[in-house]
Coordinates of C-alpha atoms in Angstrom, one line a residue:
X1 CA 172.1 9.9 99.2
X2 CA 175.3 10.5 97.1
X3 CA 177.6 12.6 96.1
X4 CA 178.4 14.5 92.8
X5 CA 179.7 17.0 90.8
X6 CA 177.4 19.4 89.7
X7 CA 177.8 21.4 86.6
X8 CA 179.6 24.3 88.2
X9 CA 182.6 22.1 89.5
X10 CA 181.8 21.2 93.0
X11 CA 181.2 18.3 95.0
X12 CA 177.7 18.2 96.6
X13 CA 175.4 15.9 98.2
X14 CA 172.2 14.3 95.7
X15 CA 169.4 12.8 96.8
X16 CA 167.1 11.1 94.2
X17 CA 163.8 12.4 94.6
X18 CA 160.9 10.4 96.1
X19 CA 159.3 9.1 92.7
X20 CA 155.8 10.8 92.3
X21 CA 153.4 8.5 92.7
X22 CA 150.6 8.7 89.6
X23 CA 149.0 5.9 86.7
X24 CA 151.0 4.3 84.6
X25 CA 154.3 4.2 86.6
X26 CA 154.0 0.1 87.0
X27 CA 156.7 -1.7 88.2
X28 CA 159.3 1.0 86.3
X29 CA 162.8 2.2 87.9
X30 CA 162.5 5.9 87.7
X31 CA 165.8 8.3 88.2
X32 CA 169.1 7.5 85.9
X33 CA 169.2 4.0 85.7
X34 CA 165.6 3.9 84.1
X35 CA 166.4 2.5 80.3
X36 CA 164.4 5.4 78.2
X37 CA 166.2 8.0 80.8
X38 CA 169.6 6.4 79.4
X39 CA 168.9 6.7 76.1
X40 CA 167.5 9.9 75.9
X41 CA 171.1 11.3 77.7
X42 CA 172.8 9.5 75.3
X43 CA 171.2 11.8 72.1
X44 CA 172.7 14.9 73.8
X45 CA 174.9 15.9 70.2
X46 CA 177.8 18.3 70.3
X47 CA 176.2 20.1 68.0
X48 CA 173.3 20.8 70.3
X49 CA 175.9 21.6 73.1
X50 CA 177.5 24.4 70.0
X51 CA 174.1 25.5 69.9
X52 CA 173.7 26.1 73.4
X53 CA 177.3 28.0 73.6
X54 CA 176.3 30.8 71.0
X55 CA 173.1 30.9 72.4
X56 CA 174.4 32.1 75.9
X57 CA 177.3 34.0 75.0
X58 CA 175.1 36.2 72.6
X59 CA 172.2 36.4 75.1
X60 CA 174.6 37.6 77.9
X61 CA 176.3 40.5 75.8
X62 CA 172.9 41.4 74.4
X63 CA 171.8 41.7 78.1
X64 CA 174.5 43.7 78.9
X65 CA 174.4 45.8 76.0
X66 CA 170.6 46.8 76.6
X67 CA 171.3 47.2 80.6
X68 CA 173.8 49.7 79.9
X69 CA 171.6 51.9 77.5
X70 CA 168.7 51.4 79.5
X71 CA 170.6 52.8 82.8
X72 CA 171.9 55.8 80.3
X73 CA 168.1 56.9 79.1
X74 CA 166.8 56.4 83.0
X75 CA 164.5 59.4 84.3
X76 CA 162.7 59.5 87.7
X77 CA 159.0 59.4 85.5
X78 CA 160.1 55.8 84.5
X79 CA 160.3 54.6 88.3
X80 CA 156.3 53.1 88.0
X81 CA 157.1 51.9 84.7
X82 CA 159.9 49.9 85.8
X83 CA 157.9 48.3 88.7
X84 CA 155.2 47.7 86.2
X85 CA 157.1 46.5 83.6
X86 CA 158.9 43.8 86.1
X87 CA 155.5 42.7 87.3
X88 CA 154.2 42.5 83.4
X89 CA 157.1 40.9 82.3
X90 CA 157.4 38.3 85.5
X91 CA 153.4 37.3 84.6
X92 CA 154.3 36.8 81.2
X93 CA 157.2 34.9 81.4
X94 CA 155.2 32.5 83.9
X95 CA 152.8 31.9 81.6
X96 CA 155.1 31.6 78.4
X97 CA 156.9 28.9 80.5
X98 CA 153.9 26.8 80.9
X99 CA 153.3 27.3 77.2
X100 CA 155.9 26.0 76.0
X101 CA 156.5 23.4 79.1
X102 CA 152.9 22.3 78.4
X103 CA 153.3 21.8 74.9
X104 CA 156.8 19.8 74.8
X105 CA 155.6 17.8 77.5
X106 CA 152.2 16.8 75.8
X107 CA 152.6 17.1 71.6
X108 CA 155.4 15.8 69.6
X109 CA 158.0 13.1 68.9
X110 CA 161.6 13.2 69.8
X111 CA 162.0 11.3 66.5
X112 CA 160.7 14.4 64.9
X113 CA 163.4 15.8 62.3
X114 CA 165.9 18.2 64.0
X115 CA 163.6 19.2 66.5
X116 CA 162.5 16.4 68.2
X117 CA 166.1 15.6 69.4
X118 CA 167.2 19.0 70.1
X119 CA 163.9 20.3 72.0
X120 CA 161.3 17.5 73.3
X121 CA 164.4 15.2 74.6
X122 CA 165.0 17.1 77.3
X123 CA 161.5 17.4 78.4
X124 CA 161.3 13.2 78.2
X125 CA 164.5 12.8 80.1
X126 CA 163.2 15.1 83.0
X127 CA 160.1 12.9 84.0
X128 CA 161.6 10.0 83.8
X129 CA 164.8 11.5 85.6
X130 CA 163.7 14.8 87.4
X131 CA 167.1 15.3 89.0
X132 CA 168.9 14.9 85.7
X133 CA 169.0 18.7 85.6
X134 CA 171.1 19.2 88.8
X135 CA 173.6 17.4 86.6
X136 CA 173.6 19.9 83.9
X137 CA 175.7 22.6 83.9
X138 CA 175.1 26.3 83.1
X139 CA 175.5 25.8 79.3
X140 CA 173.1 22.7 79.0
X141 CA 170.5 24.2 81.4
X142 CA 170.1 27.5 79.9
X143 CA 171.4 27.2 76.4
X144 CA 167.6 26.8 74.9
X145 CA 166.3 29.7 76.8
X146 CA 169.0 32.1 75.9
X147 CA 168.2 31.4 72.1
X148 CA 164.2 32.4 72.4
X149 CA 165.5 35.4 73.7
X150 CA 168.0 36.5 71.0
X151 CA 165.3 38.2 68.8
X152 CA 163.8 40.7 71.6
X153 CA 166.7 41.2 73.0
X154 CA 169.1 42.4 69.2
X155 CA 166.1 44.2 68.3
X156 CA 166.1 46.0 71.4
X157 CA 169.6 47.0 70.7
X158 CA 169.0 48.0 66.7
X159 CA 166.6 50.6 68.2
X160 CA 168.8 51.6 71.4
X161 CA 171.1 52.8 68.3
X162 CA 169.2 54.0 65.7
X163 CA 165.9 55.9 67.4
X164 CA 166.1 59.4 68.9
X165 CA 166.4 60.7 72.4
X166 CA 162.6 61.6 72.1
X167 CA 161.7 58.4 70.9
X168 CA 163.7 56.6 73.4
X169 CA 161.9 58.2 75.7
X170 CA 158.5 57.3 74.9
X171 CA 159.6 53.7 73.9
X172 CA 160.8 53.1 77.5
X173 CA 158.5 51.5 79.4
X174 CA 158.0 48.7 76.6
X175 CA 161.8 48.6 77.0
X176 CA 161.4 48.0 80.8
X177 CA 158.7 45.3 79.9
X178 CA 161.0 43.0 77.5
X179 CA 163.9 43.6 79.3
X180 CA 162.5 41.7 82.4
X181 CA 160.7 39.4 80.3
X182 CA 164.1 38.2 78.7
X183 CA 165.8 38.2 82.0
X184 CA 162.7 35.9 83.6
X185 CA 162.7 34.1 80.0
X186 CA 166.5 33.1 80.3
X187 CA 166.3 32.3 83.9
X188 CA 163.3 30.2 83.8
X189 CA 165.6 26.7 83.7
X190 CA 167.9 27.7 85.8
X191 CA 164.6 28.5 88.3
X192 CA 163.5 25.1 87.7
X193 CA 166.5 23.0 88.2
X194 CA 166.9 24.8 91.6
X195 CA 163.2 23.9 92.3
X196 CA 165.1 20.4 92.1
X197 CA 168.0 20.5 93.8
X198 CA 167.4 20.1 98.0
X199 CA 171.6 20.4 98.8
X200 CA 173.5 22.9 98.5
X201 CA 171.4 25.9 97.3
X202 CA 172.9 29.7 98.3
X203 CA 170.6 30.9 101.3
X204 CA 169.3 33.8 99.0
X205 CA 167.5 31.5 96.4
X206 CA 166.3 29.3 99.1
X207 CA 164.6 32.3 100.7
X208 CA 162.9 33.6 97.4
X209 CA 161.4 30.1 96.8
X210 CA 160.5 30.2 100.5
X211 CA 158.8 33.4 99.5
X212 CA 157.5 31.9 96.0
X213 CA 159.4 34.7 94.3
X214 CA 160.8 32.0 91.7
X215 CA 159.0 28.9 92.0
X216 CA 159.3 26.6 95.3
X217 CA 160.2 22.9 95.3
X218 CA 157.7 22.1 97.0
X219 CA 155.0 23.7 94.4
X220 CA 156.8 22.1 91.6
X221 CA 156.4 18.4 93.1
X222 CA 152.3 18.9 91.9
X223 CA 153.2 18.6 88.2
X224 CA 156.1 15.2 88.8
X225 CA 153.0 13.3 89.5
X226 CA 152.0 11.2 86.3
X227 CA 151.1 12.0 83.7
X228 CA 152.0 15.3 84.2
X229 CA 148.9 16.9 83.2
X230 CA 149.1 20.2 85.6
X231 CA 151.4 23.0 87.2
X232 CA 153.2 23.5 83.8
X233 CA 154.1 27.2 84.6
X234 CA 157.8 27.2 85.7
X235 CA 159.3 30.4 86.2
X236 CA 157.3 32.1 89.3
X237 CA 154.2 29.3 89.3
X238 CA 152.4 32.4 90.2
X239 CA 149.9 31.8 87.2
X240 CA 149.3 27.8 88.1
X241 CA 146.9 27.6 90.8
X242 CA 144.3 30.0 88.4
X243 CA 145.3 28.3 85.1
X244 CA 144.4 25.0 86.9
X245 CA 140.8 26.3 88.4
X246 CA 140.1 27.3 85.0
X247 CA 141.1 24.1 83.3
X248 CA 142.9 25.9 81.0
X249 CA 145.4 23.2 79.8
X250 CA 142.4 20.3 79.8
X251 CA 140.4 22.4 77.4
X252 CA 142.9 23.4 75.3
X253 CA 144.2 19.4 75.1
X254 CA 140.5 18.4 74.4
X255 CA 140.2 20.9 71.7
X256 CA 143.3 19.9 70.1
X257 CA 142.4 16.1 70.1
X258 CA 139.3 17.1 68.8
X259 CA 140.5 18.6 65.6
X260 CA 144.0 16.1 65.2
X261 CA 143.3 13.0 66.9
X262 CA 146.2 13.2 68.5
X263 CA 146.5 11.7 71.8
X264 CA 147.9 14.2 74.6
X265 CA 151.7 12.7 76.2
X266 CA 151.5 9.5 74.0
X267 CA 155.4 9.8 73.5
X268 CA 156.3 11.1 77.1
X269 CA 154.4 7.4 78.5
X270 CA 156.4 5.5 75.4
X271 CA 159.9 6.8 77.1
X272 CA 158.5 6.2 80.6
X273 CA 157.7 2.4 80.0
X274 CA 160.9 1.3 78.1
X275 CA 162.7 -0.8 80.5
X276 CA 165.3 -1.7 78.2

């Protein structure tokens, strides 16, 4: 065990996690010192981390913005629609995770022009270094989120200020529904990295993982087991256990290599066997 600063400012106490046992880890070092791990850090540009800045500050305002105007057009009929549209948006936000988890983590280069760097390097740094993220502060772990939820969340606003009281009205429960599907969106790394950190965590987010609220260490551990072929979902993991009974990600793999060729997480077992 040692100690750190984490991206917040303060000293706490890291423990690299057990390495996940799986086929085709070999004689590899996992963690920081691992050779693809260091290279990978080492393309983090500051023009990713300018990215990640606008990203957050816009996301935030837009949040607030849309709070404050959904809190102004509130009326007691929109009580089950709020509950419904937390659940909806929860569910969807699990699943979208895995999405877009599954697919960085299986298709793609990070030598890919512009976006290979920018989006699938993070994904290769965290399974050859899992507790990489408990070093990355607030910017760098939820920069990328806050950007896929820029779109939902200005148009929200353009119709906050342009559409009628009555249509307001009616439009309200989708509100409610992409409302706490950007929330969930935007918080889904910040989830994760806390499904990696074992020091330190405020009592209240221990307790919701405890009560698989946002998703439990323990659950996460499933999909750190190479090759990381299951338990992509991120946010909740509500959706995983059913997704994996289905063999939802398998099929959807085998159908893709069917029509390309391509062979699922060739580049994520490239980065994990560089050992210098």
């Amino acid at each position: 065990m040692a100690s750190e600063e984490n991206g917040e400012g303060c000293r706490q106490d890291v423990q690299e996690e057990p390495e996940p046992r799986g086929p085709g880890r070999g004689e590899h070092r996992w963690g920081s010192q691992h050779a693809g791990a260091r290279e990978l850090a080492n393309l983090y540009s500051p023009g990713k981390r300018c990215q990640e800045w606008i990203s957050v500050v816009l996301c935030f305002s837009l949040m607030a913005f849309n709070f404050c105007y959904l809190l102004a057009n509130f009326h007691l009929g929109h009580v089950w629609y709020i509950l419904l549209g937390i659940v909806a948006g929860i569910l969807t936000a699990d699943f979208a995770s895995g999405l877009v988890h599954w697919g960085a983590d299986t298709w793609g280069s990070v030598d890919l022009l512009v976006f290979g760097k920018a989006f699938i390097r993070p994904f290769r740094e965290h399974h050859i270094d899992p507790t990489a993220i408990t070093r990355h502060d607030f910017i760098e772990t939820n920069g990328d989120n806050c950007m896929l939820t820029l779109v939902p969340l200005a148009n929200m606003a353009y119709n906050f200020l342009t559409l009628s009281p009555a249509e307001l009205y009616h439009s309200y429960p989708w509100n409610c529904y992409v409302f706490a599907l950007a929330i969930f969106v935007t918080l889904t790394n910040q989830i994760h990295k806390w499904s990696h950190t074992y020091y330190g965590l405020p009592w209240w987010v221990t307790l919701l993982q405890d009560c698989h609220i946002i998703l439990p260490r323990k659950h996460h551990r499933i999909h750190h087991v190479s090759p990381h072929e299951t338990y992509f979902c991120i946010t909740t993991g509500w959706l995983n256990y059913p997704l994996e009974k289905i063999g939802f990600w398998r099929n959807l793999e085998d159908l893709i290599q069917s029509l390309t060729g391509e062979k699922p997480r060739s580049d994520d077992m490239k980065w994990a066997q560089k050992v210098k």
